[in-house]
Short mmCIF file of C-alpha atoms in Angstrom, two decimals:
data_model
loop_
_atom_site.label_atom_id
_atom_site.label_comp_id
_atom_site.label_asym_id
_atom_site.label_seq_id
_atom_site.Cartn_x
_atom_site.Cartn_y
_atom_site.Cartn_z
CA MET F 7 -1.91 17.15 -5.49
CA ALA F 8 1.43 17.11 -3.73
CA VAL F 9 4.39 16.05 -5.83
CA THR F 10 7.96 15.90 -4.61
CA SER F 11 10.90 16.24 -6.94
CA PRO F 12 12.30 13.08 -8.46
CA SER F 13 15.11 11.33 -6.63
CA SER F 14 18.55 10.99 -8.11
CA LYS F 15 18.00 7.34 -8.96
CA PRO F 16 18.80 6.45 -12.54
CA THR F 17 15.74 5.82 -14.63
CA ALA F 18 15.02 4.09 -17.86
CA ALA F 19 12.51 5.08 -20.41
CA THR F 20 9.76 2.60 -20.75
CA SER F 21 9.47 2.79 -24.48
CA GLY F 22 12.69 1.12 -25.54
CA THR F 23 13.85 -2.44 -25.67
CA ASP F 24 17.00 -1.73 -23.73
CA LEU F 25 18.24 0.55 -21.01
CA GLY F 26 19.83 2.95 -23.36
CA ASN F 27 23.25 1.38 -22.72
CA GLY F 28 22.79 -1.69 -24.89
CA LYS F 29 21.63 -4.01 -22.11
CA SER F 30 18.60 -6.21 -22.77
CA PHE F 31 15.59 -6.64 -20.51
CA THR F 32 15.64 -10.42 -21.06
CA GLY F 33 17.70 -11.19 -17.94
CA PRO F 34 15.54 -9.10 -15.56
CA LEU F 35 12.39 -10.54 -17.12
CA ILE F 36 13.58 -14.11 -16.49
CA ILE F 37 14.32 -13.28 -12.85
CA VAL F 38 10.95 -11.61 -12.29
CA THR F 39 9.20 -14.56 -13.94
CA LEU F 40 10.32 -16.70 -10.99
CA LEU F 41 7.95 -14.66 -8.83
CA PHE F 42 4.93 -15.58 -10.93
CA PHE F 43 5.77 -19.27 -10.70
CA MET F 44 6.22 -19.06 -6.93
CA TRP F 45 2.99 -17.27 -6.10
CA GLY F 46 1.06 -19.61 -8.40
CA PHE F 47 2.64 -22.56 -6.58
CA ILE F 48 1.91 -21.13 -3.12
CA THR F 49 -1.70 -20.18 -3.98
CA CYS F 50 -2.51 -23.68 -5.22
CA MET F 51 -0.97 -25.21 -2.09
CA ASN F 52 -4.14 -24.01 -0.32
CA ASP F 53 -6.06 -26.76 -2.11
CA ILE F 54 -3.80 -29.29 -0.39
CA LEU F 55 -3.82 -27.45 2.92
CA ILE F 56 -7.64 -27.39 3.22
CA PRO F 57 -8.19 -31.17 3.48
CA LYS F 58 -5.09 -31.60 5.65
CA LEU F 59 -6.13 -29.05 8.29
CA GLN F 60 -9.73 -30.22 8.05
CA GLN F 61 -8.47 -33.67 8.96
CA VAL F 62 -6.17 -32.50 11.75
CA PHE F 63 -8.57 -30.06 13.44
CA VAL F 64 -11.80 -31.95 12.60
CA LEU F 65 -13.31 -28.91 10.87
CA GLN F 66 -16.68 -28.44 9.24
CA HIS F 67 -16.59 -27.47 5.57
CA TRP F 68 -17.29 -23.79 6.20
CA GLN F 69 -14.52 -23.69 8.83
CA ALA F 70 -12.03 -25.24 6.39
CA MET F 71 -12.98 -22.67 3.75
CA LEU F 72 -11.77 -19.95 6.12
CA ILE F 73 -8.37 -20.82 4.67
CA GLN F 74 -9.43 -19.24 1.37
CA THR F 75 -11.13 -16.40 3.22
CA ALA F 76 -7.92 -15.57 5.08
CA PHE F 77 -5.83 -15.87 1.93
CA PHE F 78 -7.95 -13.96 -0.58
CA GLY F 79 -9.22 -11.59 2.09
CA ALA F 80 -5.64 -10.35 2.37
CA TYR F 81 -5.70 -9.43 -1.34
CA PHE F 82 -8.63 -7.11 -0.76
CA ILE F 83 -7.57 -5.65 2.59
CA ILE F 84 -3.90 -5.05 1.76
CA SER F 85 -4.73 -3.60 -1.67
CA LEU F 86 -7.32 -1.30 -0.15
CA LEU F 87 -4.88 -0.15 2.55
CA TYR F 88 -2.24 0.38 -0.12
CA PHE F 89 -4.58 2.54 -2.18
CA VAL F 90 -5.68 4.63 0.82
CA PHE F 91 -2.05 5.12 1.90
CA SER F 92 -0.99 6.13 -1.62
CA MET F 93 -3.86 8.59 -1.74
CA ILE F 94 -2.87 10.23 1.56
CA LYS F 95 0.91 9.86 1.73
CA GLY F 96 1.90 8.98 -1.82
CA ASP F 97 2.50 5.73 -3.68
CA PRO F 98 4.98 3.61 -1.62
CA ILE F 99 6.32 1.48 -4.49
CA MET F 100 6.84 4.48 -6.76
CA LYS F 101 8.87 6.02 -3.93
CA ILE F 102 11.05 3.01 -3.05
CA GLY F 103 11.13 1.49 -6.57
CA TYR F 104 9.68 -1.69 -8.02
CA LYS F 105 12.75 -3.73 -7.11
CA ASN F 106 12.53 -2.88 -3.40
CA GLY F 107 8.76 -3.39 -3.48
CA ILE F 108 9.25 -6.90 -4.87
CA ILE F 109 11.88 -7.70 -2.21
CA ILE F 110 9.56 -6.52 0.59
CA GLY F 111 6.74 -8.65 -0.82
CA LEU F 112 9.00 -11.72 -0.92
CA LEU F 113 10.19 -11.22 2.66
CA VAL F 114 6.66 -10.71 4.02
CA ALA F 115 5.53 -13.87 2.21
CA ALA F 116 8.55 -15.74 3.65
CA ILE F 117 7.57 -14.64 7.17
CA GLY F 118 4.07 -15.98 6.54
CA CYS F 119 5.47 -19.35 5.46
CA ALA F 120 7.78 -19.48 8.49
CA LEU F 121 4.81 -18.87 10.82
CA PHE F 122 3.48 -22.30 9.85
CA TYR F 123 6.13 -23.82 12.13
CA PRO F 124 4.89 -22.27 15.42
CA ALA F 125 1.29 -22.72 14.23
CA ALA F 126 1.91 -26.47 13.98
CA ASP F 127 3.72 -26.57 17.34
CA LEU F 128 0.89 -24.69 19.06
CA HIS F 129 -1.70 -26.81 17.23
CA SER F 130 -3.70 -23.65 16.60
CA TYR F 131 -6.01 -23.31 13.59
CA GLY F 132 -6.33 -19.59 14.28
CA PHE F 133 -2.54 -19.25 14.09
CA PHE F 134 -2.57 -21.04 10.73
CA LEU F 135 -5.12 -18.53 9.44
CA LEU F 136 -2.92 -15.68 10.66
CA ALA F 137 0.09 -17.22 8.89
CA LEU F 138 -1.92 -17.50 5.68
CA PHE F 139 -3.03 -13.88 5.95
CA VAL F 140 0.60 -12.72 6.34
CA LEU F 141 1.70 -14.97 3.47
CA ALA F 142 -1.03 -13.63 1.17
CA SER F 143 -0.20 -10.06 2.21
CA GLY F 144 3.30 -10.58 0.84
CA ILE F 145 1.94 -12.04 -2.39
CA THR F 146 -0.42 -9.06 -2.71
CA ILE F 147 2.55 -6.69 -2.51
CA LEU F 148 4.28 -8.83 -5.15
CA GLN F 149 1.23 -8.61 -7.40
CA ILE F 150 1.06 -4.82 -7.03
CA ALA F 151 4.75 -4.43 -7.87
CA ALA F 152 5.55 -7.26 -10.28
CA ASN F 153 2.60 -7.12 -12.71
CA PRO F 154 3.16 -3.49 -13.78
CA TYR F 155 6.94 -3.98 -13.64
CA VAL F 156 6.72 -6.70 -16.29
CA THR F 157 4.66 -4.45 -18.56
CA VAL F 158 7.38 -1.78 -18.61
CA LEU F 159 10.34 -4.14 -19.09
CA GLY F 160 10.50 -3.52 -22.81
CA ARG F 161 8.50 -1.99 -25.60
CA PRO F 162 4.94 -0.95 -24.66
CA GLU F 163 3.61 -2.83 -27.69
CA GLY F 164 4.88 -6.11 -26.21
CA ALA F 165 3.52 -5.55 -22.69
CA ALA F 166 0.54 -7.90 -23.10
CA SER F 167 2.79 -10.60 -24.55
CA ARG F 168 5.25 -10.37 -21.64
CA LEU F 169 2.52 -10.50 -19.02
CA ASN F 170 0.91 -13.47 -20.76
CA LEU F 171 4.24 -15.29 -20.67
CA THR F 172 4.81 -14.65 -16.97
CA GLN F 173 1.20 -15.58 -16.19
CA ALA F 174 1.74 -18.84 -18.10
CA LEU F 175 4.55 -19.63 -15.66
CA ASN F 176 2.14 -18.72 -12.87
CA SER F 177 -0.27 -21.34 -14.26
CA PHE F 178 2.60 -23.84 -14.41
CA GLY F 179 3.11 -23.24 -10.69
CA THR F 180 -0.56 -24.02 -10.02
CA THR F 181 -0.18 -27.19 -12.10
CA VAL F 182 2.79 -28.70 -10.25
CA ALA F 183 1.85 -27.54 -6.73
CA PRO F 184 -0.81 -30.23 -6.15
CA LEU F 185 1.69 -32.93 -7.15
CA VAL F 186 4.57 -31.68 -5.00
CA GLY F 187 2.44 -30.43 -2.11
CA GLY F 188 0.27 -33.55 -2.11
CA TYR F 189 3.33 -35.76 -1.75
CA LEU F 190 5.04 -33.68 0.95
CA ILE F 191 1.91 -33.10 3.08
CA PHE F 192 -0.02 -36.34 2.54
CA GLU F 193 2.30 -39.06 1.25
CA SER F 194 5.75 -38.51 2.76
CA VAL F 195 6.88 -40.46 5.81
CA GLN F 196 6.48 -37.38 7.97
CA ALA F 197 2.84 -37.01 6.90
CA MET F 198 1.86 -40.42 8.22
CA ASP F 199 1.40 -39.25 11.83
CA ASP F 200 -1.86 -37.42 11.02
CA THR F 201 -0.79 -34.17 12.70
CA ALA F 202 -0.17 -30.62 11.57
CA ALA F 203 3.58 -31.25 11.78
CA SER F 204 3.61 -32.46 8.18
CA VAL F 205 3.25 -28.86 6.94
CA LYS F 206 6.37 -27.64 8.75
CA LEU F 207 9.06 -28.70 6.29
CA PRO F 208 7.16 -27.82 3.08
CA TYR F 209 6.43 -24.29 4.26
CA LEU F 210 9.88 -23.78 5.77
CA GLY F 211 11.23 -24.84 2.38
CA LEU F 212 8.98 -22.26 0.71
CA ALA F 213 10.18 -19.61 3.18
CA ALA F 214 13.82 -20.40 2.38
CA THR F 215 13.10 -20.31 -1.37
CA LEU F 216 11.39 -16.92 -1.11
CA VAL F 217 14.31 -15.49 0.88
CA ALA F 218 16.76 -16.89 -1.71
CA ILE F 219 14.81 -15.23 -4.54
CA ALA F 220 14.77 -11.96 -2.57
CA VAL F 221 18.57 -12.14 -2.27
CA LEU F 222 18.87 -12.94 -5.98
CA ILE F 223 16.74 -9.92 -6.89
CA LYS F 224 18.70 -7.71 -4.48
CA LEU F 225 21.94 -8.68 -6.21
CA ALA F 226 20.46 -8.53 -9.72
CA ASN F 227 20.90 -5.46 -11.87
CA LEU F 228 17.21 -4.73 -12.38
CA PRO F 229 16.53 -1.46 -14.18
CA HIS F 230 14.87 1.51 -12.54
CA ILE F 231 11.72 2.65 -14.30
CA LYS F 232 10.75 6.15 -15.31
CA GLY F 233 8.82 7.82 -12.49
CA GLU F 234 10.40 5.90 -9.60
CA GLY F 235 11.37 8.11 -6.69
CA ARG F 236 8.38 10.45 -7.07
CA ILE F 237 5.56 10.85 -4.56
CA VAL F 238 2.10 11.72 -5.83
CA ALA F 239 -0.28 12.02 -2.88
CA ASP F 240 -3.72 11.82 -4.47
CA ALA F 241 -6.23 9.38 -5.94
CA GLY F 242 -5.07 10.23 -9.45
CA ALA F 243 -5.47 6.67 -10.73
CA LEU F 244 -9.25 6.99 -10.40
CA LYS F 245 -9.24 9.79 -12.99
CA TYR F 246 -8.36 7.28 -15.71
CA ARG F 247 -11.64 5.95 -17.09
CA HIS F 248 -10.05 2.88 -18.70
CA LEU F 249 -8.51 1.91 -15.34
CA VAL F 250 -11.79 2.21 -13.42
CA LEU F 251 -13.56 0.12 -16.05
CA GLY F 252 -10.60 -2.28 -15.96
CA VAL F 253 -11.01 -2.78 -12.20
CA ILE F 254 -14.62 -3.83 -12.81
CA CYS F 255 -13.38 -6.08 -15.65
CA ILE F 256 -10.87 -7.88 -13.39
CA PHE F 257 -13.64 -8.36 -10.82
CA MET F 258 -15.90 -9.87 -13.49
CA TYR F 259 -13.17 -12.03 -15.02
CA VAL F 260 -11.84 -13.55 -11.79
CA GLY F 261 -15.37 -14.03 -10.49
CA GLY F 262 -16.51 -15.72 -13.69
CA GLU F 263 -13.46 -17.96 -14.00
CA VAL F 264 -13.53 -19.11 -10.36
CA ALA F 265 -17.31 -19.67 -10.49
CA ILE F 266 -16.99 -21.92 -13.55
CA GLY F 267 -13.97 -23.82 -12.20
CA SER F 268 -15.65 -24.40 -8.84
CA THR F 269 -18.75 -25.85 -10.52
CA LEU F 270 -17.15 -28.21 -13.02
CA ILE F 271 -16.78 -31.44 -11.00
CA ASN F 272 -20.42 -31.26 -9.89
CA PHE F 273 -21.43 -30.43 -13.47
CA PHE F 274 -19.51 -33.40 -14.88
CA SER F 275 -21.28 -35.68 -12.38
CA LEU F 276 -24.75 -34.86 -13.75
CA PRO F 277 -26.26 -37.93 -15.49
CA GLU F 278 -27.29 -35.87 -18.51
CA ILE F 279 -23.74 -34.51 -18.94
CA ALA F 280 -21.22 -37.29 -18.24
CA GLY F 281 -22.10 -39.00 -14.94
CA LEU F 282 -18.46 -38.91 -13.85
CA SER F 283 -17.23 -39.66 -10.34
CA GLU F 284 -15.32 -36.97 -8.45
CA ALA F 285 -12.01 -38.65 -9.27
CA GLU F 286 -12.87 -38.91 -12.98
CA GLY F 287 -14.16 -35.33 -12.99
CA GLY F 288 -10.86 -34.18 -11.50
CA HIS F 289 -9.01 -35.45 -14.58
CA TYR F 290 -11.20 -33.37 -16.89
CA LEU F 291 -10.90 -30.38 -14.56
CA ALA F 292 -7.18 -30.55 -15.35
CA PHE F 293 -8.07 -29.88 -19.01
CA PHE F 294 -9.84 -26.68 -17.95
CA TRP F 295 -6.92 -25.28 -15.93
CA GLY F 296 -4.29 -26.74 -18.25
CA GLY F 297 -6.02 -24.97 -21.13
CA ALA F 298 -5.48 -21.65 -19.33
CA MET F 299 -1.75 -22.35 -19.09
CA ILE F 300 -1.42 -23.44 -22.73
CA GLY F 301 -3.50 -20.50 -23.94
CA ARG F 302 -1.24 -18.08 -22.12
CA PHE F 303 1.79 -19.49 -23.90
CA PHE F 304 -0.10 -19.06 -27.19
CA GLY F 305 -1.05 -15.53 -26.17
CA ALA F 306 2.54 -14.65 -25.27
CA VAL F 307 3.70 -15.74 -28.71
CA ALA F 308 0.74 -14.33 -30.65
CA LEU F 309 0.89 -10.88 -29.02
CA ALA F 310 4.70 -10.65 -29.29
CA GLU F 311 6.47 -8.77 -32.06
CA PHE F 312 8.47 -10.86 -34.53
CA LYS F 313 10.49 -9.52 -37.44
CA ASN F 314 9.72 -12.78 -39.20
CA GLN F 315 6.03 -13.58 -38.67
CA SER F 316 6.54 -17.17 -39.81
CA ARG F 317 8.48 -17.79 -36.58
CA LYS F 318 5.31 -16.96 -34.63
CA TYR F 319 3.36 -19.66 -36.46
CA LEU F 320 6.18 -22.17 -36.12
CA ILE F 321 6.34 -21.69 -32.34
CA ILE F 322 2.56 -22.00 -31.97
CA GLY F 323 2.66 -25.13 -34.16
CA ALA F 324 5.43 -26.65 -32.02
CA ILE F 325 3.51 -25.97 -28.77
CA THR F 326 0.40 -27.51 -30.31
CA ALA F 327 2.28 -30.63 -31.38
CA ILE F 328 3.76 -31.09 -27.90
CA VAL F 329 0.40 -30.62 -26.15
CA VAL F 330 -1.54 -32.94 -28.48
CA THR F 331 1.17 -35.61 -28.21
CA MET F 332 1.08 -35.47 -24.41
CA VAL F 333 -2.73 -35.69 -24.32
CA PHE F 334 -2.62 -38.65 -26.74
CA ALA F 335 -0.03 -40.45 -24.59
CA ILE F 336 -1.97 -39.91 -21.35
CA TYR F 337 -5.64 -39.97 -22.38
CA GLY F 338 -5.87 -41.46 -25.87
CA GLN F 339 -6.76 -40.59 -29.45
CA GLN F 340 -10.28 -39.22 -28.90
CA GLU F 341 -9.22 -36.67 -26.29
CA ALA F 342 -6.16 -35.71 -28.37
CA LEU F 343 -8.33 -34.99 -31.43
CA ILE F 344 -10.78 -32.93 -29.35
CA VAL F 345 -7.93 -30.89 -27.85
CA LEU F 346 -6.44 -30.36 -31.32
CA GLY F 347 -9.80 -29.12 -32.59
CA LEU F 348 -10.19 -26.69 -29.69
CA ILE F 349 -6.66 -25.35 -30.23
CA VAL F 350 -7.41 -24.76 -33.92
CA VAL F 351 -10.55 -22.80 -32.99
CA ASN F 352 -8.55 -20.84 -30.41
CA PHE F 353 -5.96 -19.93 -33.06
CA LEU F 354 -8.66 -18.86 -35.53
CA VAL F 355 -10.07 -16.49 -32.91
CA LEU F 356 -6.54 -15.16 -32.33
CA LEU F 357 -6.35 -14.41 -36.06
CA LEU F 358 -9.75 -12.70 -35.87
CA GLY F 359 -8.34 -10.44 -33.16
CA ARG F 360 -5.42 -9.60 -35.47
CA PHE F 361 -3.09 -10.13 -32.50
CA LEU F 362 -4.18 -6.79 -31.01
CA PRO F 363 -4.70 -7.05 -27.21
CA ASN F 364 -8.06 -5.24 -26.97
CA ARG F 365 -9.58 -6.94 -30.03
CA THR F 366 -8.27 -10.34 -28.93
CA LEU F 367 -9.78 -9.85 -25.48
CA GLY F 368 -13.15 -8.90 -26.98
CA PHE F 369 -13.26 -11.86 -29.35
CA PHE F 370 -12.06 -14.33 -26.69
CA ALA F 371 -14.83 -13.16 -24.34
CA THR F 372 -17.31 -13.54 -27.20
CA ALA F 373 -16.06 -17.10 -27.72
CA VAL F 374 -16.56 -17.85 -24.01
CA ILE F 375 -20.14 -16.56 -24.16
CA THR F 376 -20.79 -18.86 -27.14
CA LEU F 377 -19.30 -21.82 -25.26
CA LEU F 378 -21.38 -21.08 -22.16
CA LEU F 379 -24.55 -20.93 -24.27
CA ILE F 380 -23.66 -24.34 -25.73
CA THR F 381 -23.02 -25.60 -22.18
CA MET F 382 -26.43 -24.41 -21.04
CA LEU F 383 -28.45 -25.57 -24.06
CA THR F 384 -26.94 -28.98 -24.84
CA THR F 385 -26.13 -32.19 -22.97
CA GLY F 386 -23.57 -34.98 -22.98
CA ALA F 387 -20.04 -34.66 -24.33
CA VAL F 388 -20.84 -31.49 -26.29
CA ALA F 389 -21.82 -29.60 -23.12
CA MET F 390 -18.88 -31.04 -21.19
CA TRP F 391 -16.22 -30.12 -23.73
CA ALA F 392 -17.78 -26.71 -24.38
CA VAL F 393 -17.30 -25.68 -20.75
CA ILE F 394 -13.83 -27.25 -20.64
CA ALA F 395 -12.87 -25.13 -23.66
CA VAL F 396 -13.66 -21.99 -21.67
CA GLY F 397 -10.31 -22.47 -19.88
CA LEU F 398 -8.42 -22.15 -23.16
CA PHE F 399 -10.15 -18.86 -23.98
CA ASN F 400 -9.84 -17.55 -20.41
CA SER F 401 -6.10 -17.82 -20.75
CA ILE F 402 -5.10 -14.39 -22.01
CA MET F 403 -7.77 -12.43 -20.16
CA PHE F 404 -6.20 -11.54 -16.80
CA PRO F 405 -2.81 -10.39 -18.16
CA THR F 406 -4.42 -8.62 -21.12
CA ILE F 407 -7.02 -6.79 -19.00
CA PHE F 408 -4.27 -5.81 -16.53
CA THR F 409 -2.04 -4.47 -19.29
CA LEU F 410 -4.84 -2.49 -20.94
CA ALA F 411 -6.00 -1.06 -17.60
CA ILE F 412 -2.63 0.34 -16.48
CA LYS F 413 -1.63 1.67 -19.89
CA GLY F 414 -0.61 5.32 -19.73
CA LEU F 415 -0.94 5.68 -15.94
CA GLY F 416 2.60 6.98 -15.47
CA VAL F 417 3.33 7.74 -11.79
CA HIS F 418 -0.06 6.30 -10.87
CA THR F 419 0.80 2.84 -12.23
CA SER F 420 1.36 1.14 -8.85
CA GLN F 421 -1.73 2.78 -7.37
CA GLY F 422 -3.76 1.53 -10.30
CA SER F 423 -2.20 -1.90 -9.88
CA SER F 424 -3.36 -2.01 -6.25
CA LEU F 425 -6.94 -1.37 -7.37
CA LEU F 426 -6.73 -4.15 -9.96
CA VAL F 427 -5.35 -6.61 -7.41
CA MET F 428 -8.11 -5.60 -4.99
CA ALA F 429 -10.66 -6.52 -7.67
CA ILE F 430 -9.55 -10.17 -7.44
CA VAL F 431 -12.12 -10.30 -4.61
CA GLY F 432 -14.60 -11.05 -7.41
CA GLY F 433 -13.50 -14.67 -6.95
CA ALA F 434 -15.09 -14.60 -3.50
CA ILE F 435 -18.38 -12.98 -4.56
CA ILE F 436 -19.47 -14.32 -7.98
CA PRO F 437 -19.21 -18.09 -7.20
CA PRO F 438 -21.71 -17.98 -4.28
CA LEU F 439 -24.06 -16.04 -6.58
CA GLN F 440 -23.88 -18.80 -9.17
CA GLY F 441 -24.47 -21.35 -6.40
CA TYR F 442 -27.53 -19.41 -5.24
CA ILE F 443 -29.00 -19.40 -8.77
CA ALA F 444 -28.38 -23.17 -9.00
CA ASP F 445 -30.17 -23.69 -5.67
CA ILE F 446 -33.27 -21.60 -6.42
CA THR F 447 -33.68 -22.89 -9.99
CA GLY F 448 -32.66 -26.46 -9.30
CA SER F 449 -30.49 -26.37 -12.43
CA LEU F 450 -26.71 -26.30 -12.40
CA GLN F 451 -26.74 -25.75 -16.16
CA LEU F 452 -28.91 -22.66 -15.90
CA SER F 453 -26.61 -21.19 -13.23
CA PHE F 454 -23.92 -20.60 -15.88
CA ILE F 455 -25.92 -17.52 -16.84
CA VAL F 456 -24.13 -15.74 -13.96
CA PRO F 457 -20.59 -16.00 -15.43
CA LEU F 458 -22.11 -15.41 -18.89
CA PHE F 459 -23.10 -11.89 -17.80
CA CYS F 460 -19.56 -11.40 -16.46
CA TYR F 461 -18.12 -12.15 -19.90
CA LEU F 462 -20.59 -9.79 -21.57
CA TYR F 463 -18.91 -6.99 -19.63
CA ILE F 464 -15.48 -8.25 -20.73
CA VAL F 465 -16.63 -8.01 -24.36
CA TYR F 466 -17.58 -4.38 -23.73
CA TYR F 467 -14.25 -3.63 -22.09
CA GLY F 468 -12.22 -5.23 -24.87
CA PHE F 469 -13.93 -3.39 -27.72
CA VAL F 470 -14.91 -0.11 -26.01
CA GLY F 471 -13.98 0.38 -22.35
CA SER F 472 -10.23 -0.20 -22.71
CA LYS F 473 -9.79 2.85 -24.95
CA VAL F 474 -7.39 5.30 -23.27
CA GLU F 475 -8.84 8.78 -23.01
CA LYS F 476 -6.73 11.87 -22.45
CA VAL F 477 -6.35 13.06 -18.85
CA ASP F 478 -5.58 16.56 -17.63
CA PRO F 479 -1.78 17.00 -17.93
CA SER F 480 -1.56 17.98 -14.26
CA VAL F 481 -2.71 14.47 -13.34
CA GLU F 482 0.12 12.87 -15.28
CA ALA F 483 2.82 15.21 -14.04
#
């Protein structure tokens, strides 16, 4: 492999809690966390955009779903191109630095948002799809740069905790986006004219916000990371067994999660389950995705290092009290007690994992398998709440798998990250497979066997596949 000499950029060791000059990583971590919120917000805006453009352009359902194809297709294509380029010419982000990689991702995403304006003026659905592809390309670059950057902003032992925290903010973005986007695109005065013009201001606002964050990051004193400035022109990341198995694990996780989430409203409508309308089912769908957000906050606290362990339990107790109180105020006593019970079970499984990332991942996946079996073999409220509880146990999986998969990759970290981001394409492949099983068997309940097999692999990865094996020293040089 071809390796150039390191640049003269200052670097920081990745094993300490500071930069070696007494400065903390807390400030940089807070700034980078903004990125996770923003791309969660933007991604969930697609759910608002689909019905709006379907209405404006009078699209069939499959045509409207091209929005998701354009968006998530960019994840696969850009990540694949990134990997091929890094293999031939060397890893771009390791050469220019994580900070510059993040800024480029933000600016590309901002350009994609700005392209919504001419797309609306030209009244072109194809132009909208192009804008979405550019927007998602920027977010893909952000994913490749920001996820591994968070894992090295502090002690390696706390990497899973930090990524869980930032992913929790990502989930918060997906939670508030439908509320904000729904108002701006469907309910504001501008949206009343039933044209594509109603998307102009929201997406121009997003473009301006992304540019502002890019400027903030440019001005911020973000630390350089050990290995930046080096070019390694090879496919060295593929020599790490735990990374290759981790790529498969991300594929399985995202595919399984999206398949379950996409099926829930139809599942809740079954007479033998709950017989809910679409609107009523949507409220309970919020429990599924909200559980992922809450679980990530729990995971961030549980996997963090505290000098006083009692603080960990106090924080988890406080989060639990806030969540249960909110559910009681909005939904009532019965739902609040159910949520409290599920949180208690979640915490007991955390204890079983001894707050170790790989063990916790394995036990959480085992819990999901148990819940899916209950979903498949029972009816009524038991089956409904069992599948809703899957969201709570899904919570820590993506950040934990990501952290375990890129552990010890050194100069191949960004290249490995590109492969993991590429594996998000599982969300486009597994759900249709579950739908096919539901069609040929005539049973939506039985179709949950598809994600069940996905989680079986996650159990294997957590307990066995995530183990880091030694690689030839020349690969790590």
